[in-house]
PDB file of C-alpha atoms and ligand atoms in Angstrom:
ATOM      1  CA  MET A   1      52.656  -0.323 -28.703  1.00  0.00           C
ATOM      2  CA  PHE A   2      50.850   2.544 -30.375  1.00  0.00           C
ATOM      3  CA  ASP A   3      47.637   1.334 -28.801  1.00  0.00           C
ATOM      4  CA  GLU A   4      49.149   1.803 -25.360  1.00  0.00           C
ATOM      5  CA  LEU A   5      50.278   5.327 -26.180  1.00  0.00           C
ATOM      6  CA  TYR A   6      46.840   6.179 -27.572  1.00  0.00           C
ATOM      7  CA  GLN A   7      45.200   4.752 -24.478  1.00  0.00           C
ATOM      8  CA  GLU A   8      47.416   6.958 -22.323  1.00  0.00           C
ATOM      9  CA  ILE A   9      46.509  10.123 -24.248  1.00  0.00           C
ATOM     10  CA  LEU A  10      42.842   9.223 -24.039  1.00  0.00           C
ATOM     11  CA  MET A  11      42.905   8.558 -20.299  1.00  0.00           C
ATOM     12  CA  ASP A  12      44.868  11.755 -19.640  1.00  0.00           C
ATOM     13  CA  HIS A  13      42.211  13.823 -21.403  1.00  0.00           C
ATOM     14  CA  TYR A  14      39.488  11.925 -19.566  1.00  0.00           C
ATOM     15  CA  ARG A  15      41.037  12.603 -16.161  1.00  0.00           C
ATOM     16  CA  HIS A  16      42.054  16.179 -16.961  1.00  0.00           C
ATOM     17  CA  PRO A  17      39.699  17.444 -19.669  1.00  0.00           C
ATOM     18  CA  ARG A  18      41.017  20.580 -21.378  1.00  0.00           C
ATOM     19  CA  ASN A  19      38.689  23.575 -21.786  1.00  0.00           C
ATOM     20  CA  ALA A  20      36.134  22.056 -19.427  1.00  0.00           C
ATOM     21  CA  ALA A  21      33.882  24.631 -17.758  1.00  0.00           C
ATOM     22  CA  ASP A  22      30.757  25.094 -15.697  1.00  0.00           C
ATOM     23  CA  LEU A  23      28.138  25.832 -18.346  1.00  0.00           C
ATOM     24  CA  SER A  24      25.117  25.828 -16.045  1.00  0.00           C
ATOM     25  CA  HIS A  25      24.008  29.142 -17.630  1.00  0.00           C
ATOM     26  CA  ILE A  26      23.289  27.266 -20.845  1.00  0.00           C
ATOM     27  CA  PRO A  27      19.738  25.871 -20.901  1.00  0.00           C
ATOM     28  CA  ASP A  28      19.313  22.105 -20.614  1.00  0.00           C
ATOM     29  CA  SER A  29      17.513  22.175 -23.953  1.00  0.00           C
ATOM     30  CA  ARG A  30      20.950  22.589 -25.518  1.00  0.00           C
ATOM     31  CA  ILE A  31      22.359  19.414 -23.993  1.00  0.00           C
ATOM     32  CA  HIS A  32      23.437  16.821 -26.535  1.00  0.00           C
ATOM     33  CA  GLU A  33      23.000  13.262 -25.359  1.00  0.00           C
ATOM     34  CA  ASN A  34      24.073   9.801 -26.291  1.00  0.00           C
ATOM     35  CA  PRO A  35      21.437   7.641 -24.612  1.00  0.00           C
ATOM     36  CA  THR A  36      23.105   4.340 -25.556  1.00  0.00           C
ATOM     37  CA  CYS A  37      25.991   5.172 -23.197  1.00  0.00           C
ATOM     38  CA  GLY A  38      24.566   7.915 -20.974  1.00  0.00           C
ATOM     39  CA  ASP A  39      26.920  10.645 -22.212  1.00  0.00           C
ATOM     40  CA  ALA A  40      25.776  14.276 -22.057  1.00  0.00           C
ATOM     41  CA  ILE A  41      27.509  17.453 -23.214  1.00  0.00           C
ATOM     42  CA  LYS A  42      27.026  21.189 -23.383  1.00  0.00           C
ATOM     43  CA  ILE A  43      29.268  23.309 -25.578  1.00  0.00           C
ATOM     44  CA  GLU A  44      29.841  27.035 -25.749  1.00  0.00           C
ATOM     45  CA  ILE A  45      31.997  28.808 -28.291  1.00  0.00           C
ATOM     46  CA  THR A  46      33.097  32.361 -28.739  1.00  0.00           C
ATOM     47  CA  SER A  47      34.315  33.835 -31.986  1.00  0.00           C
ATOM     48  CA  VAL A  48      35.950  37.046 -33.079  1.00  0.00           C
ATOM     49  CA  ASN A  49      36.127  37.986 -36.746  1.00  0.00           C
ATOM     50  CA  GLU A  50      35.232  34.456 -37.873  1.00  0.00           C
ATOM     51  CA  MET A  51      37.897  32.929 -35.653  1.00  0.00           C
ATOM     52  CA  VAL A  52      36.823  30.487 -32.938  1.00  0.00           C
ATOM     53  CA  THR A  53      38.626  31.933 -29.928  1.00  0.00           C
ATOM     54  CA  SER A  54      37.297  29.542 -27.310  1.00  0.00           C
ATOM     55  CA  ILE A  55      35.544  26.190 -27.148  1.00  0.00           C
ATOM     56  CA  GLN A  56      34.294  25.247 -23.706  1.00  0.00           C
ATOM     57  CA  HIS A  57      32.480  22.077 -22.804  1.00  0.00           C
ATOM     58  CA  GLU A  58      30.801  20.456 -19.836  1.00  0.00           C
ATOM     59  CA  THR A  59      30.810  16.721 -20.362  1.00  0.00           C
ATOM     60  CA  TYR A  60      29.343  13.949 -18.250  1.00  0.00           C
ATOM     61  CA  GLY A  61      30.137  10.604 -19.718  1.00  0.00           C
ATOM     62  CA  CYS A  62      32.552   7.827 -20.472  1.00  0.00           C
ATOM     63  CA  ALA A  63      36.281   8.163 -21.120  1.00  0.00           C
ATOM     64  CA  ILE A  64      35.836   8.287 -24.894  1.00  0.00           C
ATOM     65  CA  SER A  65      33.175  11.006 -24.994  1.00  0.00           C
ATOM     66  CA  THR A  66      35.040  13.169 -22.468  1.00  0.00           C
ATOM     67  CA  ALA A  67      38.450  12.699 -24.094  1.00  0.00           C
ATOM     68  CA  SER A  68      36.998  13.379 -27.534  1.00  0.00           C
ATOM     69  CA  ALA A  69      35.475  16.681 -26.325  1.00  0.00           C
ATOM     70  CA  SER A  70      38.748  17.678 -24.663  1.00  0.00           C
ATOM     71  CA  LEU A  71      40.933  16.796 -27.662  1.00  0.00           C
ATOM     72  CA  MET A  72      38.489  18.451 -30.051  1.00  0.00           C
ATOM     73  CA  SER A  73      38.475  21.707 -28.088  1.00  0.00           C
ATOM     74  CA  GLU A  74      42.269  21.866 -28.162  1.00  0.00           C
ATOM     75  CA  TYR A  75      42.555  20.979 -31.805  1.00  0.00           C
ATOM     76  CA  LEU A  76      39.911  23.350 -33.168  1.00  0.00           C
ATOM     77  CA  LYS A  77      40.405  26.379 -30.931  1.00  0.00           C
ATOM     78  CA  GLY A  78      41.962  29.292 -32.806  1.00  0.00           C
ATOM     79  CA  LYS A  79      40.819  28.102 -36.210  1.00  0.00           C
ATOM     80  CA  ASN A  80      38.564  29.922 -38.660  1.00  0.00           C
ATOM     81  CA  VAL A  81      34.852  29.163 -38.274  1.00  0.00           C
ATOM     82  CA  PHE A  82      34.581  27.682 -41.756  1.00  0.00           C
ATOM     83  CA  GLN A  83      37.712  25.607 -41.287  1.00  0.00           C
ATOM     84  CA  VAL A  84      36.304  24.300 -38.001  1.00  0.00           C
ATOM     85  CA  GLN A  85      33.172  23.273 -39.832  1.00  0.00           C
ATOM     86  CA  GLU A  86      35.172  21.434 -42.500  1.00  0.00           C
ATOM     87  CA  GLU A  87      37.270  19.667 -39.872  1.00  0.00           C
ATOM     88  CA  ILE A  88      34.162  18.519 -37.994  1.00  0.00           C
ATOM     89  CA  ILE A  89      32.610  17.105 -41.154  1.00  0.00           C
ATOM     90  CA  LYS A  90      35.857  15.359 -42.089  1.00  0.00           C
ATOM     91  CA  PHE A  91      36.194  13.865 -38.593  1.00  0.00           C
ATOM     92  CA  LEU A  92      32.613  12.562 -38.669  1.00  0.00           C
ATOM     93  CA  LYS A  93      33.239  10.973 -42.085  1.00  0.00           C
ATOM     94  CA  ILE A  94      36.388   9.241 -40.800  1.00  0.00           C
ATOM     95  CA  MET A  95      34.607   7.927 -37.736  1.00  0.00           C
ATOM     96  CA  ARG A  96      31.684   6.706 -39.836  1.00  0.00           C
ATOM     97  CA  GLY A  97      34.098   4.838 -42.088  1.00  0.00           C
ATOM     98  CA  GLU A  98      33.440   7.034 -45.131  1.00  0.00           C
ATOM     99  CA  LEU A  99      37.110   8.063 -45.137  1.00  0.00           C
ATOM    100  CA  PRO A 100      40.086   5.851 -44.168  1.00  0.00           C
ATOM    101  CA  THR A 101      41.317   6.251 -40.578  1.00  0.00           C
ATOM    102  CA  ASP A 102      44.782   7.375 -41.752  1.00  0.00           C
ATOM    103  CA  ASN A 103      43.074  10.724 -42.427  1.00  0.00           C
ATOM    104  CA  LEU A 104      43.241  11.182 -38.639  1.00  0.00           C
ATOM    105  CA  ASP A 105      47.016  11.700 -39.006  1.00  0.00           C
ATOM    106  CA  THR A 106      46.450  15.435 -39.492  1.00  0.00           C
ATOM    107  CA  PHE A 107      44.237  15.667 -36.387  1.00  0.00           C
ATOM    108  CA  GLU A 108      47.144  15.711 -33.921  1.00  0.00           C
ATOM    109  CA  ASP A 109      46.390  13.748 -30.709  1.00  0.00           C
ATOM    110  CA  LEU A 110      42.898  12.900 -31.956  1.00  0.00           C
ATOM    111  CA  VAL A 111      44.651  10.059 -33.786  1.00  0.00           C
ATOM    112  CA  CYS A 112      44.222   8.186 -30.481  1.00  0.00           C
ATOM    113  CA  LEU A 113      40.567   7.739 -31.447  1.00  0.00           C
ATOM    114  CA  ALA A 114      41.479   5.757 -34.576  1.00  0.00           C
ATOM    115  CA  GLY A 115      40.768   2.470 -32.789  1.00  0.00           C
ATOM    116  CA  VAL A 116      37.319   3.691 -31.805  1.00  0.00           C
ATOM    117  CA  ALA A 117      36.387   4.159 -35.450  1.00  0.00           C
ATOM    118  CA  LYS A 118      36.400   0.366 -35.714  1.00  0.00           C
ATOM    119  CA  LEU A 119      33.966  -0.041 -32.816  1.00  0.00           C
ATOM    120  CA  PRO A 120      30.427   0.869 -33.891  1.00  0.00           C
ATOM    121  CA  VAL A 121      29.126   0.825 -30.294  1.00  0.00           C
ATOM    122  CA  ARG A 122      31.560   3.579 -29.259  1.00  0.00           C
ATOM    123  CA  LEU A 123      31.033   5.684 -32.361  1.00  0.00           C
ATOM    124  CA  LYS A 124      28.343   7.835 -30.721  1.00  0.00           C
ATOM    125  CA  CYS A 125      30.610   8.397 -27.719  1.00  0.00           C
ATOM    126  CA  ALA A 126      33.445   9.634 -29.936  1.00  0.00           C
ATOM    127  CA  THR A 127      31.290  11.871 -32.129  1.00  0.00           C
ATOM    128  CA  LEU A 128      28.913  13.383 -29.530  1.00  0.00           C
ATOM    129  CA  ALA A 129      31.041  16.477 -28.873  1.00  0.00           C
ATOM    130  CA  TRP A 130      31.533  17.020 -32.597  1.00  0.00           C
ATOM    131  CA  HIS A 131      27.804  16.980 -33.314  1.00  0.00           C
ATOM    132  CA  ALA A 132      27.296  19.411 -30.419  1.00  0.00           C
ATOM    133  CA  LEU A 133      30.005  21.734 -31.740  1.00  0.00           C
ATOM    134  CA  LEU A 134      28.659  21.555 -35.274  1.00  0.00           C
ATOM    135  CA  ASP A 135      25.309  22.637 -33.871  1.00  0.00           C
ATOM    136  CA  CYS A 136      26.975  25.665 -32.228  1.00  0.00           C
ATOM    137  CA  ILE A 137      28.836  26.523 -35.430  1.00  0.00           C
ATOM    138  CA  LEU A 138      25.681  26.309 -37.511  1.00  0.00           C
ATOM    139  CA  HIS A 139      24.038  28.787 -35.165  1.00  0.00           C
ATOM    140  CA  LEU A 140      26.969  31.070 -35.855  1.00  0.00           C
ATOM    141  CA  VAL A 141      27.174  30.663 -39.609  1.00  0.00           C
ATOM    142  CA  SER A 142      24.051  31.129 -41.656  1.00  0.00           C
ATOM    143  CA  GLY A 143      23.207  29.507 -44.951  1.00  0.00           C
ATOM    144  CA  VAL A 144      25.052  26.288 -44.222  1.00  0.00           C
ATOM    145  CA  THR A 145      23.741  22.860 -45.105  1.00  0.00           C
ATOM    146  CA  LEU A 146      24.758  19.578 -43.567  1.00  0.00           C
ATOM    147  CA  PRO A 147      26.387  16.980 -45.794  1.00  0.00           C
TER     148      PRO A 147
HETATM  149 ZN1   ZN B 201      30.122   6.962 -24.016  1.00  0.00          ZN
END
């Protein structure tokens, strides 16, 4: 029952990705790719006074990678840069199985990706956007080390 609901959320974000934009002005060198599936993403963020005011993405890929980028952009937009960074790291730990999936309960609609955390082959699809965003954030914040 929940699985069906989650599937619906996922497909809705795949068909109508939120915060999707034409980012052709960003050089191709900043594309993040998941070669195992063929997913590719560019991300652009803007921030004002340490608050992430917009997260835009251009995603070409499967339903999971596109939906994950869309859900992520909605969830993290408007948060403090350092909080965004913490959330990304927590999400990656959940997806990698280093934290239980019930930790996704605080991630709003991203909970629909809980099932994906059990599928190692789709892990890179689900986390691609998050790695790309973390890269953007690290460009913004200096003196940060990855976990
Ligand atoms: Zn994929």
